[in-house]
mmCIF file of C-alpha atoms in Angstrom:
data_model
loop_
_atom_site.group_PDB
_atom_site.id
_atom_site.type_symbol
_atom_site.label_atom_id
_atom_site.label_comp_id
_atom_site.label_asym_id
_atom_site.label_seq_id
_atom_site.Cartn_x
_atom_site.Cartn_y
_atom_site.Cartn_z
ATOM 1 C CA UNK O 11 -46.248 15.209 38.459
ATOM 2 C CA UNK O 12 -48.424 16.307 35.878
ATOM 3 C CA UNK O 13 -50.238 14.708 32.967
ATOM 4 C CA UNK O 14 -47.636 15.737 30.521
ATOM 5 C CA UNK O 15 -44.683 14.922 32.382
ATOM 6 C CA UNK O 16 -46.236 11.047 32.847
ATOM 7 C CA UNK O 17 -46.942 11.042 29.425
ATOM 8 C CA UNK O 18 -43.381 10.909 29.014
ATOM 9 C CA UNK O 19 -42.660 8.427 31.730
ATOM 10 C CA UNK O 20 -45.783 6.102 30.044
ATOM 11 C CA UNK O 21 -43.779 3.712 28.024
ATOM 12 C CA UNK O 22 -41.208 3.339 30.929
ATOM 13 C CA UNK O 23 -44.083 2.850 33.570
ATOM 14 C CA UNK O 24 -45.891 0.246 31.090
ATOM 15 C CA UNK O 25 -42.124 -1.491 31.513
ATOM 16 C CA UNK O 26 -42.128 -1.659 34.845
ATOM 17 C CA UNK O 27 -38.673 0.390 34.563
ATOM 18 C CA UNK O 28 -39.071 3.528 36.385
ATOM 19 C CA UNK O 29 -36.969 4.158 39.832
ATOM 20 C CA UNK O 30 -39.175 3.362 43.176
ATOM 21 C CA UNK O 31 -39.268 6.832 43.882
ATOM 22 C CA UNK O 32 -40.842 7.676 40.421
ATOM 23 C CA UNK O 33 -42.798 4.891 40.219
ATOM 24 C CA UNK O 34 -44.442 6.204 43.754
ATOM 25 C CA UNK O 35 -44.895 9.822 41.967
ATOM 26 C CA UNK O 36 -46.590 7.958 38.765
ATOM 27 C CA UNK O 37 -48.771 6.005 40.919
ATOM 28 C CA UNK O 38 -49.844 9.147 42.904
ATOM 29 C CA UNK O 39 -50.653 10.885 39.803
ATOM 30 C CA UNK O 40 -53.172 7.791 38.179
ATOM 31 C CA UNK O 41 -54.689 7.537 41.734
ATOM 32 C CA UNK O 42 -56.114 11.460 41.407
ATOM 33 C CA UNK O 43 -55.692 11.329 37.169
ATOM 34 C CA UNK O 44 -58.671 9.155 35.723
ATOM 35 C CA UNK O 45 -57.417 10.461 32.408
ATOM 36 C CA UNK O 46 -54.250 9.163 32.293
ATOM 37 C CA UNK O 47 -55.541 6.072 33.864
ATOM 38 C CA UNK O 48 -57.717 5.763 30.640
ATOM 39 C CA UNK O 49 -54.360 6.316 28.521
ATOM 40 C CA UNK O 50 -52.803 3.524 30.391
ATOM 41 C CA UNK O 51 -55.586 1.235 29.958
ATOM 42 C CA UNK O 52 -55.718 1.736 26.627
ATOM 43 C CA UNK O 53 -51.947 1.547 25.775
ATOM 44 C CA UNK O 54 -51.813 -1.769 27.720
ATOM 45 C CA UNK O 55 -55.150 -3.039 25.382
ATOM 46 C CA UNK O 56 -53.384 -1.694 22.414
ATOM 47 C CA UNK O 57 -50.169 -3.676 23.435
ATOM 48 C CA UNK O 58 -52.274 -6.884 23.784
ATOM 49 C CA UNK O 59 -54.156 -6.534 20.398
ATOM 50 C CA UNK O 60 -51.219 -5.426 18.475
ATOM 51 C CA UNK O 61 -49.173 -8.326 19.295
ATOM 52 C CA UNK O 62 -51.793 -10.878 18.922
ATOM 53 C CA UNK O 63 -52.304 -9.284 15.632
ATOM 54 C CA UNK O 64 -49.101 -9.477 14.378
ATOM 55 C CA UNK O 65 -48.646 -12.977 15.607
ATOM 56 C CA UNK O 66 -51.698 -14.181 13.602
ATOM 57 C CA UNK O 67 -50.628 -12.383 10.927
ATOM 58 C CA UNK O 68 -46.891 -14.250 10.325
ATOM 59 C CA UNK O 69 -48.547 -17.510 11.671
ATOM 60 C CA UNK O 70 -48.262 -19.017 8.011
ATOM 61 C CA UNK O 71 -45.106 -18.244 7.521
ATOM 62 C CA UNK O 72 -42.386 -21.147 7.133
ATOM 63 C CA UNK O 73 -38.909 -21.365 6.656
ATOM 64 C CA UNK O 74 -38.274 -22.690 2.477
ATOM 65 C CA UNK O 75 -36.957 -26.252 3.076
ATOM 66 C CA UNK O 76 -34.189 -24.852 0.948
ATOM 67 C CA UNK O 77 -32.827 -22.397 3.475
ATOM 68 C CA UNK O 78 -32.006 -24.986 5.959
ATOM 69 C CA UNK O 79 -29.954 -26.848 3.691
ATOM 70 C CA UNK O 80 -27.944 -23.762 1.968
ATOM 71 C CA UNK O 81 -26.866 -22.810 5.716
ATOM 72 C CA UNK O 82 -25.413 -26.187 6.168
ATOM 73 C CA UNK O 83 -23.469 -26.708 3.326
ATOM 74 C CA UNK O 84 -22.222 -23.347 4.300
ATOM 75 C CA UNK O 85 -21.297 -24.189 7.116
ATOM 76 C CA UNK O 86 -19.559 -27.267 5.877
ATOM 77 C CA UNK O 87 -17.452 -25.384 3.744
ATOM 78 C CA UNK O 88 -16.106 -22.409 6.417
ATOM 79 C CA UNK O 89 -13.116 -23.950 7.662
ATOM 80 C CA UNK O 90 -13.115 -23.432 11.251
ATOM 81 C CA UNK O 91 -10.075 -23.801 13.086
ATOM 82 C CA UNK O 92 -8.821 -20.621 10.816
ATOM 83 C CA UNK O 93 -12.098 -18.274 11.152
ATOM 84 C CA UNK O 94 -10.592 -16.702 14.675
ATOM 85 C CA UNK O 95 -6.962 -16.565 13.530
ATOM 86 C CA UNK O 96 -7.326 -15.087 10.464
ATOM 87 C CA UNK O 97 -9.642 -12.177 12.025
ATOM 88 C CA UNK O 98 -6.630 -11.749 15.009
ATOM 89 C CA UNK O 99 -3.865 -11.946 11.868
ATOM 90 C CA UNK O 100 -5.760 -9.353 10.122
ATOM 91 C CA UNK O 101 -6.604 -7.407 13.126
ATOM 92 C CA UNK O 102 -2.789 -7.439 13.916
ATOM 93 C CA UNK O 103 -1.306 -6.768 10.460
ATOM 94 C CA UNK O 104 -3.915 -4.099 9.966
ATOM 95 C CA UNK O 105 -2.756 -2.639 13.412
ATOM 96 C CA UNK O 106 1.513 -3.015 12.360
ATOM 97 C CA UNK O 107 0.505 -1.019 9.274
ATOM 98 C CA UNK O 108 -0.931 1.510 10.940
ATOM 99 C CA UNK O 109 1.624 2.331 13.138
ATOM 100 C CA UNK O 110 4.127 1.951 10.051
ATOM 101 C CA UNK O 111 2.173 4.500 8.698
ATOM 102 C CA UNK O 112 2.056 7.125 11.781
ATOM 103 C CA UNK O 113 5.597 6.358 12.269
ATOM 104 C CA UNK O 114 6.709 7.319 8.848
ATOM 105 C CA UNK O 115 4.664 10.651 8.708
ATOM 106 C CA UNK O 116 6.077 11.652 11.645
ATOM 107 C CA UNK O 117 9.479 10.967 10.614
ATOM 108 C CA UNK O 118 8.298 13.003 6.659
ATOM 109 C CA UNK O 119 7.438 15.747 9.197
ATOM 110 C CA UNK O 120 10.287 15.690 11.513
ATOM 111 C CA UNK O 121 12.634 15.713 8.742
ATOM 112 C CA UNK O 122 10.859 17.934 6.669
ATOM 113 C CA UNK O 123 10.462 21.036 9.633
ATOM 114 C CA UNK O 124 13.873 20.473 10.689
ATOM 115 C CA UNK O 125 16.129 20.448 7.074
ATOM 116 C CA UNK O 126 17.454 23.492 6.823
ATOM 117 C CA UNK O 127 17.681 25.379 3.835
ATOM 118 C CA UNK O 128 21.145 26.751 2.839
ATOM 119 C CA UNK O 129 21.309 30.000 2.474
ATOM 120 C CA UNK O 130 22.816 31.272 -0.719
ATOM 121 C CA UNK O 131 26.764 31.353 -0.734
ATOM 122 C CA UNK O 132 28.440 34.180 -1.907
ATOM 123 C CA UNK O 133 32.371 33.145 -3.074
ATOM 124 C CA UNK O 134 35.309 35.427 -4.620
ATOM 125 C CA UNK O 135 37.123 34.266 -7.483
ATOM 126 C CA UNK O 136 40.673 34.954 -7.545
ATOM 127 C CA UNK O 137 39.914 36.916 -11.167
ATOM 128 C CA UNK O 138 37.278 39.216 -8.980
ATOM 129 C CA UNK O 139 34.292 38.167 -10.482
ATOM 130 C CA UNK O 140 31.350 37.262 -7.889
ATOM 131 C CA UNK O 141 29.649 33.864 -7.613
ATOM 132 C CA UNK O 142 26.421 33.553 -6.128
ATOM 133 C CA UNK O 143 25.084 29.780 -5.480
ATOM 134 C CA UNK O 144 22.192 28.426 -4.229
ATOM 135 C CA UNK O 145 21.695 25.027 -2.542
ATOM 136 C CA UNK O 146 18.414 23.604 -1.743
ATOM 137 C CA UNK O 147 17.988 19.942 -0.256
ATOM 138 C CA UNK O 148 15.004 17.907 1.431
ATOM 139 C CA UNK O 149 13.054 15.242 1.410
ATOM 140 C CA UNK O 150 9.928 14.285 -0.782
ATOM 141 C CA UNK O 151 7.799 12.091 0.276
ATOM 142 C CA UNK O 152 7.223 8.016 -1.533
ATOM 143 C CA UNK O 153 4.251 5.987 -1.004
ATOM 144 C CA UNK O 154 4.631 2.750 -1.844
ATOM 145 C CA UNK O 155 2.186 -0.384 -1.740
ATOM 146 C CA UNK O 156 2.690 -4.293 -1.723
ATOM 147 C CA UNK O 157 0.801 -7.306 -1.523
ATOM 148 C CA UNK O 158 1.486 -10.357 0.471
ATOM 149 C CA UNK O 159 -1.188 -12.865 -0.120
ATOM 150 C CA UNK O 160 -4.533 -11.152 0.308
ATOM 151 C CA UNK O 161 -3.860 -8.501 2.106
ATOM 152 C CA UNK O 162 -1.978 -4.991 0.621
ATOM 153 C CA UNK O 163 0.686 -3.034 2.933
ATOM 154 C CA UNK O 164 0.973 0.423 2.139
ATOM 155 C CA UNK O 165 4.366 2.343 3.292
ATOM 156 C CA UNK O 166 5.358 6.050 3.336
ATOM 157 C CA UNK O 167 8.877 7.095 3.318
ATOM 158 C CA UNK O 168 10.774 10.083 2.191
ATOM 159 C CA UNK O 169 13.488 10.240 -0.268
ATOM 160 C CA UNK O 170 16.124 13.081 0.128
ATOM 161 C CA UNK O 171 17.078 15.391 -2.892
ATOM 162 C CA UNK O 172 19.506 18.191 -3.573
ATOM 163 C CA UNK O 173 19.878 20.951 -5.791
ATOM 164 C CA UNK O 174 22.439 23.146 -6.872
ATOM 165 C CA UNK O 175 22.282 26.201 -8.614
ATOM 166 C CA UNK O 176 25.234 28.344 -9.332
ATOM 167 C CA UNK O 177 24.545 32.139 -10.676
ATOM 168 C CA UNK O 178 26.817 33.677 -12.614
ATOM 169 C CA UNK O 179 26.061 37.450 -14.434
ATOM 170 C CA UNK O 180 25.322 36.178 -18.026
ATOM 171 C CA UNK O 181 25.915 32.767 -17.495
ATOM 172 C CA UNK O 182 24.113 30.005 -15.043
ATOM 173 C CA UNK O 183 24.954 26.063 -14.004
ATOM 174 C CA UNK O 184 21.977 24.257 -12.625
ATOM 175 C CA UNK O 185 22.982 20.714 -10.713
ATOM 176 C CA UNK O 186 20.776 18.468 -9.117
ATOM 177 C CA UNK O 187 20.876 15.431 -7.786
ATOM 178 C CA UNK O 188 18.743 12.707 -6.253
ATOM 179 C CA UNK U 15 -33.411 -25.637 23.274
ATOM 180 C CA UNK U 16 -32.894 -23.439 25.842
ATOM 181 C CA UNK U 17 -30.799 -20.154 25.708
ATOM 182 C CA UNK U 18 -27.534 -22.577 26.759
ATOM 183 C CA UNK U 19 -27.787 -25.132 24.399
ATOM 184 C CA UNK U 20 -28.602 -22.576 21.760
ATOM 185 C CA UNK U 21 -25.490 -20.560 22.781
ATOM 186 C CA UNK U 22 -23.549 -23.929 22.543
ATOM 187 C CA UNK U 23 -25.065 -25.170 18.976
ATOM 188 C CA UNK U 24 -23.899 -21.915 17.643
ATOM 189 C CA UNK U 25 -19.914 -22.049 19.154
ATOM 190 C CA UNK U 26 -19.873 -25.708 18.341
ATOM 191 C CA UNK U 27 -20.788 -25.419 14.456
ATOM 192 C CA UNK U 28 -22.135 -28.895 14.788
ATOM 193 C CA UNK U 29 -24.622 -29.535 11.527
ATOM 194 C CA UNK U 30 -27.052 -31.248 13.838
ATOM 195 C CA UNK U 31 -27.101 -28.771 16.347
ATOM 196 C CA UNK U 32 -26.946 -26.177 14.023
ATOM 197 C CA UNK U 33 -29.909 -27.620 12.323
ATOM 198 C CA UNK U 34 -31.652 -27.610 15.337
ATOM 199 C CA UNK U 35 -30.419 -24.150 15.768
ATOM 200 C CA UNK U 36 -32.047 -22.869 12.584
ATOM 201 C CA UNK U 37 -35.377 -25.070 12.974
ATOM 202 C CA UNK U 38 -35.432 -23.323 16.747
ATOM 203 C CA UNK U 39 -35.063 -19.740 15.697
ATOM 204 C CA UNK U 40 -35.985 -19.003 12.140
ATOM 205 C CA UNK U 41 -39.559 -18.916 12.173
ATOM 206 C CA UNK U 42 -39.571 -15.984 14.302
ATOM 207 C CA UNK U 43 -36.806 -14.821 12.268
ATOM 208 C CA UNK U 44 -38.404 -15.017 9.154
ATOM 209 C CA UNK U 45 -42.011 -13.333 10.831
ATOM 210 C CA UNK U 46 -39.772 -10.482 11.712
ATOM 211 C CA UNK U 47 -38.027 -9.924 8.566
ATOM 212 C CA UNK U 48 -41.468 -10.315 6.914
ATOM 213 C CA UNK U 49 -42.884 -7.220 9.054
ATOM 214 C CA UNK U 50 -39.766 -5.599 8.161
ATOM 215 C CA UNK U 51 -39.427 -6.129 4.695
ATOM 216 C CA UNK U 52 -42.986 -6.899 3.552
ATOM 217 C CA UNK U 53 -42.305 -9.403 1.117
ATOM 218 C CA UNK U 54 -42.256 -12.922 2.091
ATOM 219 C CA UNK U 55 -39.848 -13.806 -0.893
ATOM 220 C CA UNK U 56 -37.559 -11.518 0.210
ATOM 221 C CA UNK U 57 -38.056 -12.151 4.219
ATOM 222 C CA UNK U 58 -37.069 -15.669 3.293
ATOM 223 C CA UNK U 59 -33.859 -14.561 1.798
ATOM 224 C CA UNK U 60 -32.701 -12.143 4.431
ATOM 225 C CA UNK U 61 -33.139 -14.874 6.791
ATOM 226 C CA UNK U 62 -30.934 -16.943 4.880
ATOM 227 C CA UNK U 63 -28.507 -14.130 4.939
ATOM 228 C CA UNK U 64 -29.169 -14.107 8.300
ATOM 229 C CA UNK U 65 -27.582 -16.983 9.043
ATOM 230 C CA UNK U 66 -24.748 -17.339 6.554
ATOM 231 C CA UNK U 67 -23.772 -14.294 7.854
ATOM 232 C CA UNK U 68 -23.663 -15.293 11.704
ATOM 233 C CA UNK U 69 -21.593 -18.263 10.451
ATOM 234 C CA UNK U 70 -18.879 -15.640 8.972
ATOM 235 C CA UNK U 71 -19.356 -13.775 12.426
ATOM 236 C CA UNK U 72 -19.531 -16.331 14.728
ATOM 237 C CA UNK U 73 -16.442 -15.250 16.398
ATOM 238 C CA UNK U 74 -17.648 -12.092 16.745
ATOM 239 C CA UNK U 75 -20.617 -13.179 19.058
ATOM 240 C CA UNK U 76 -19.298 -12.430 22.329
ATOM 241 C CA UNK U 77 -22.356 -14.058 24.396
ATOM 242 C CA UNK U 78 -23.284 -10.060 25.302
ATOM 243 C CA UNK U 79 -26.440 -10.967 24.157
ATOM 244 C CA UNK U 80 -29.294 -13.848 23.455
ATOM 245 C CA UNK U 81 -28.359 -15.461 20.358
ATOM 246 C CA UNK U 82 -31.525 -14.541 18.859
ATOM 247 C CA UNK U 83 -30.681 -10.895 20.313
ATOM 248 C CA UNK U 84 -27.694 -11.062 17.962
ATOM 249 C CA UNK U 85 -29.228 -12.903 14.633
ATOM 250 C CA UNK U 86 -31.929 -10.507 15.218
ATOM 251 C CA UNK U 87 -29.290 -7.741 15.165
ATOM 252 C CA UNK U 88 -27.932 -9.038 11.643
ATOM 253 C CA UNK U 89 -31.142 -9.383 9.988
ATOM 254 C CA UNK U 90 -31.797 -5.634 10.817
ATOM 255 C CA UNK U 91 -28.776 -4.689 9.466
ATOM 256 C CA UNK U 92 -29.642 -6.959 6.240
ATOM 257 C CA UNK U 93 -32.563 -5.036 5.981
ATOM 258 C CA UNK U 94 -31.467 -1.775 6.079
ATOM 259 C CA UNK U 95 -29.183 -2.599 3.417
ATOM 260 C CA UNK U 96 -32.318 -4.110 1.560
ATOM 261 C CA UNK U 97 -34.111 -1.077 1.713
ATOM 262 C CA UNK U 98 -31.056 1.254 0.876
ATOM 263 C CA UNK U 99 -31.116 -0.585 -2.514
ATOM 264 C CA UNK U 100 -33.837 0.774 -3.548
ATOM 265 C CA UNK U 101 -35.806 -2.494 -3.082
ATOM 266 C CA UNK U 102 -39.745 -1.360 -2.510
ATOM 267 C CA UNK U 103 -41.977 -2.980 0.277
ATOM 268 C CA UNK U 104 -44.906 -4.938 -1.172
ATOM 269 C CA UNK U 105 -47.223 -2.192 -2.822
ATOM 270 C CA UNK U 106 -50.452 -1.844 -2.225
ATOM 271 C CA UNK U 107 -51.383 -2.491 -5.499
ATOM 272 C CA UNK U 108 -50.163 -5.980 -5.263
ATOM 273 C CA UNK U 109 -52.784 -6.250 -1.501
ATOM 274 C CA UNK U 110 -55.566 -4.813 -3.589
ATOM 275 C CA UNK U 111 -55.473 -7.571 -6.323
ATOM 276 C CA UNK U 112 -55.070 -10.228 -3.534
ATOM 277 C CA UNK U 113 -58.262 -8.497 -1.536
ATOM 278 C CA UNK U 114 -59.717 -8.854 -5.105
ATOM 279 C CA UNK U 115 -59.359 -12.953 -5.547
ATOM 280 C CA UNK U 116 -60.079 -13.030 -1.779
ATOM 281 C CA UNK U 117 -63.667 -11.464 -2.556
ATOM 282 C CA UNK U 118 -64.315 -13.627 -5.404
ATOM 283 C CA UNK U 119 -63.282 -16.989 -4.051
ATOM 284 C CA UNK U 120 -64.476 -16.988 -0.437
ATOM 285 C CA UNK U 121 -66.523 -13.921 0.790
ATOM 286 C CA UNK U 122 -66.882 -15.286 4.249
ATOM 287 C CA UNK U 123 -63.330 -14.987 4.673
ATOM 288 C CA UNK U 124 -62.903 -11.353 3.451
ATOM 289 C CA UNK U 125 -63.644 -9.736 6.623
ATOM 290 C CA UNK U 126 -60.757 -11.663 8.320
ATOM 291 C CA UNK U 127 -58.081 -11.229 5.655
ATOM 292 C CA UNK U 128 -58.754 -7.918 4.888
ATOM 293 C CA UNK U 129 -58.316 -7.274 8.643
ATOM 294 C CA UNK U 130 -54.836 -9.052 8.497
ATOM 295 C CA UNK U 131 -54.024 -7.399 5.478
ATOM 296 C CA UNK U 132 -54.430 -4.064 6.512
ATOM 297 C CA UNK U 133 -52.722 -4.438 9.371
ATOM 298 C CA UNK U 134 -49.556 -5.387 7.384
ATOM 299 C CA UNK U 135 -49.921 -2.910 5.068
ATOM 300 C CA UNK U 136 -50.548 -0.226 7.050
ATOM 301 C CA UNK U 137 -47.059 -1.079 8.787
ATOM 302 C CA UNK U 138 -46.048 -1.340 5.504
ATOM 303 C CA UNK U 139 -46.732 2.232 4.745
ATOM 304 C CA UNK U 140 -44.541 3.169 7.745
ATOM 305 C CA UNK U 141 -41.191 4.790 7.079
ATOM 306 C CA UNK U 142 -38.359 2.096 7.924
ATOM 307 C CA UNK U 143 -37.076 3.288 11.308
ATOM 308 C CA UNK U 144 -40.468 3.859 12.602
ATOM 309 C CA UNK U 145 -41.799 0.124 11.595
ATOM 310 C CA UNK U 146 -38.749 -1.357 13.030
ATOM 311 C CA UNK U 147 -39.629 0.313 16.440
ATOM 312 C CA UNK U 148 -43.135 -1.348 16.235
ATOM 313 C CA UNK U 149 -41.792 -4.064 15.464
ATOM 314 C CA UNK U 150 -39.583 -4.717 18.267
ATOM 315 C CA UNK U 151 -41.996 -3.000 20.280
ATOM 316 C CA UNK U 152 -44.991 -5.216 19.415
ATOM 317 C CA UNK U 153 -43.729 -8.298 18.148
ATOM 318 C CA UNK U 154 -40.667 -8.759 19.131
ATOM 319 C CA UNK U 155 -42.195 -7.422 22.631
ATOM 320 C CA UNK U 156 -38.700 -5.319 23.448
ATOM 321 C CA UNK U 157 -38.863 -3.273 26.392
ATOM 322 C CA UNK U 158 -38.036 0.405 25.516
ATOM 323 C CA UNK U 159 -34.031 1.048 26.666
ATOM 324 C CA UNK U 160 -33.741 -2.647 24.926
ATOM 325 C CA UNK U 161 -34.920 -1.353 21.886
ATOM 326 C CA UNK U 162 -32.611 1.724 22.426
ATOM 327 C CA UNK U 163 -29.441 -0.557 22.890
ATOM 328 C CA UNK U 164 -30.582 -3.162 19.984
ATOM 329 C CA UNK U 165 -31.020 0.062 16.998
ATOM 330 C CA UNK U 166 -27.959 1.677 18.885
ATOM 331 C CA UNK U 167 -30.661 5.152 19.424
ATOM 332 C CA UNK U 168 -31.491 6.801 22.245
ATOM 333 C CA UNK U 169 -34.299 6.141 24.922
ATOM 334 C CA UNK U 170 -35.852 9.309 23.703
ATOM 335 C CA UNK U 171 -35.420 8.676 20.514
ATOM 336 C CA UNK U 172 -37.207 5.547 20.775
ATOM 337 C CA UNK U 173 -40.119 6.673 22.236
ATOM 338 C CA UNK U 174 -40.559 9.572 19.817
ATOM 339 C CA UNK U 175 -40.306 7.167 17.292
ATOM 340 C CA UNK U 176 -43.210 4.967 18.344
ATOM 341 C CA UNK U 177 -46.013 7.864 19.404
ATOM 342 C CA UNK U 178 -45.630 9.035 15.974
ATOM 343 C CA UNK U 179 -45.820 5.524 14.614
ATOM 344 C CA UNK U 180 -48.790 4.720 16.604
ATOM 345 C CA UNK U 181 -50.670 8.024 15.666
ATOM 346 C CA UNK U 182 -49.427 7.095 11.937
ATOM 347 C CA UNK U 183 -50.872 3.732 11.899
ATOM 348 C CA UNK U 184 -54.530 5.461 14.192
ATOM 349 C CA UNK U 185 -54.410 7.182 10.756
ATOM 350 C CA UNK U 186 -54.522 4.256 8.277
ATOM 351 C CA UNK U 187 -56.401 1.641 10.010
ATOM 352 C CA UNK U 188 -60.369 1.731 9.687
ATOM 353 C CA UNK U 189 -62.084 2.567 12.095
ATOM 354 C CA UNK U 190 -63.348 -1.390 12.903
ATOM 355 C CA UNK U 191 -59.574 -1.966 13.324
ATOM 356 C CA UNK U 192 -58.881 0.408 15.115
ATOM 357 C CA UNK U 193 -56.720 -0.679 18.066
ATOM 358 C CA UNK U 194 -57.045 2.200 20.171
ATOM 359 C CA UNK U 195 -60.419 1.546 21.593
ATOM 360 C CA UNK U 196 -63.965 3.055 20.847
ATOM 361 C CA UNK U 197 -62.856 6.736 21.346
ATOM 362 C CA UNK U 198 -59.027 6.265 20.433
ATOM 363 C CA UNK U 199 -56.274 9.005 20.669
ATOM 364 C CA UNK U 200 -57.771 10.133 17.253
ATOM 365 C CA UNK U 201 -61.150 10.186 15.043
ATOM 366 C CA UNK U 202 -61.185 8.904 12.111
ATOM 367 C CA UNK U 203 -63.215 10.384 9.293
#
C-alpha cells in the first residue's frame, strides 16, 4: 500500500466500505503515513463543513403553499383502480404487436428467399415460329397501421404478384397481374 | 413518518396521508433541487413535478428503494431535462446585484451572506454532473457506490467526478472560505 493507491481507496475508507482485509492494509499505511493521515483529516473536516454549509444555506427554503394543493387535486383526478391495468394492457398489446411484427418479417423473408423464379419458357408453335416467355412472381411487402382507441397497431404482410411477359421477334405481350 | 408509513401513504393515495407525505419530504426535496437547479423559482417547480410525476409512476415504485430514494431519483431526472432546455442556472450577475442591496441595507450581515452566497454560486458554476455528485455527496450525504447506483455511473466514475469537483470549487472559493483547511490541497492566489 502506497500513498497513491489509498488515495484511491480514500472515499471508500471515509465510508467505512472497504473489505476487512483492505481496511487492515489502509490502516497499516495511516499508522506509518502522517501525510495521508493529514488528507483524511482534512477530507473528514471538509465533509463536516460542507454539509453544514449547505444545510444553512437551503434553511429558508419552503415549499409554495400552492404546491401542496396542485399535487392533491392531482391526485384526485388520476383514477386509480385503472393506473396498473392500463400500464399491464399497454405493456401486453405493445408486446402482441411486436411479435406480430417479427412474425410477419419472417414470414416476408421466408417467402421471399424461397419463391422461385421461373425460368423463361421456350414453346414451338405448330407454324415454327419460336416463343420465348418470361414469368416472374413474388411477394411485396404491405405495411399497414390502425388505431383502436389510443393506441396504433402497425402490421406487415406481403402481397403476392405475377408477371407475364411473352417475347415474340417484332412483336411483345406484357401481362401482369396482382 | 417513518420509512413504513411513508411507503404506505404513497401506495394508499390517501389525500391526508399524501399530504403528510409531501409536508414530510419536500423540504429536502425542494433544498436539493435548489442546489441543483439554482433558482428557487424553478426548484419549486421541479418539485412539483416531482410529485405529479411519482403519482403517474406510482406503480412503478417497486419498494427497491426509500421513497425519498425514488422521488429523489425523479427530480434528477426533471432536472436534467431542465438543464437540456437550455434553461441557465442563476447568473452571477443576478448574486452580484443581491451582494449589492445586501451591502447597502445591512453591512453587518454581508460577511455572512456573502459567505452563503458564494458557496451556492460557486456550485453553481459547476458543470451539471459534477454538482449533482456534490450534491449527493454533501447534502444528500450518499455514500459513494450509492451515488453510483442512484446516477446509474460507475464507482470510478463517481469518484473522479468529485476530486475534480472539489479541486474546482478549492478554485472559486476565497481563501476565508476555503473548506480545505489553512494549507488546503491548493493555494489560492
Amino acid at each position: 500500500m502506497n500513498c497513491r493507491r489509498f488515495q484511491n481507496l480514500l472515499f471508500d475508507y471515509l465510508d467505512g466500505s472497504l473489505s476487512v482485509g483492505m481496511q487492515g492494509r489502509v490502516e497499516a499505511h495511516l499508522a506509518s503515513c502522517g501525510k495521508c493521515r493529514e488528507v483524511v483529516t482534512r477530507q473528514k473536516q471538509l465533509a463536516r463543513s460542507f454539509s453544514e454549509r449547505l444545510q444553512q444555506e437551503t434553511a429558508s427554503l419552503e415549499l409554495r403553499p400552492q404546491l401542496e394543493r396542485r399535487v392533491l387535486t392531482a391526485l384526485r383526478e388520476r383514477p386509480t383502480a385503472t393506473a396498473g391495468s392500463h400500464a399491464l394492457f399497454h405493456w401486453w398489446v405493445r408486446l402482441a404487436g411486436a411479435a406480430a411484427a417479427v412474425v410477419a418479417i419472417a414470414f416476408f423473408l421466408i417467402t421471399s428467399l424461397r419463391q422461385p423464379l421461373a425460368a423463361p419458357r421456350l414453346a414451338q408453335k405448330a407454324t415454327g415460329e419460336s416463343q420465348v416467355s418470361i414469368q416472374v412472381s413474388g411477394c411485396a411487402p404491405v405495411y399497414t397501421f390502425r388505431q383502436e382507441g389510443n393506441l396504433v397497431l402497425d402490421c406487415l404482410s406481403c402481397r403476392p404478384y405475377v408477371v407475364d411477359q411473352i417475347l415474340w421477334p417484332g412483336k411483345s405481350r406484357n401481362q401482369s397481374r396482382l | 413518518m417513518d420509512e413504513q408509513q411513508l411507503l404506505l401513504a404513497f401506495q394508499s393515495r390517501d389525500p391526508a396521508a399524501m399530504q403528510e407525505l409531501v409536508e414530510t419530504l419536500g423540504p429536502r426535496l425542494l433544498r436539493s433541487a435548489f442546489l441543483l437547479c439554482g433558482n428557487e423559482t424553478e426548484a419549486q417547480d421541479l418539485v412539483q413535478d416531482t410529485f405529479l410525476q411519482a403519482i403517474l409512476s406510482a406503480h412503478r415504485f417497486g419498494g427497491r428503494s426509500s421513497v425519498y430514494t425514488w422521488l429523489h431519483g425523479i427530480l434528477l431526472n426533471l432536472t436534467r431535462h431542465y438543464h437540456r432546455d437550455g434553461k441557465r442556472l442563476v447568473g452571477n450577475d443576478e448574486l452580484v446585484q443581491q451582494e449589492a442591496v445586501l451591502v447597502e441595507d445591512a453591512p453587518a450581515r454581508l460577511d455572512t451572506d456573502l459567505a452563503a452566497t458564494t458557496l451556492t454560486e460557486a456550485l453553481g458554476r459547476l458543470s451539471a454532473a459534477h454538482r449533482e455528485v456534490i450534491v449527493l455527496r454533501f447534502f444528500e450525504e450518499m455514500k459513494i457506490h450509492e451515488i453510483a447506483g442512484h446516477l446509474g455511473i460507475s464507482r470510478g466514475t463517481v469518484k473522479s467526478r468529485l476530486h475534480y469537483a472539489i479541486a474546482e470549487m478549492q478554485k472559486m472559493l476565497p481563501a476565508e472560505l476555503n473548506l480545505f483547511g489553512a494549507q488546503g490541497t491548493h493555494q489560492r492566489q
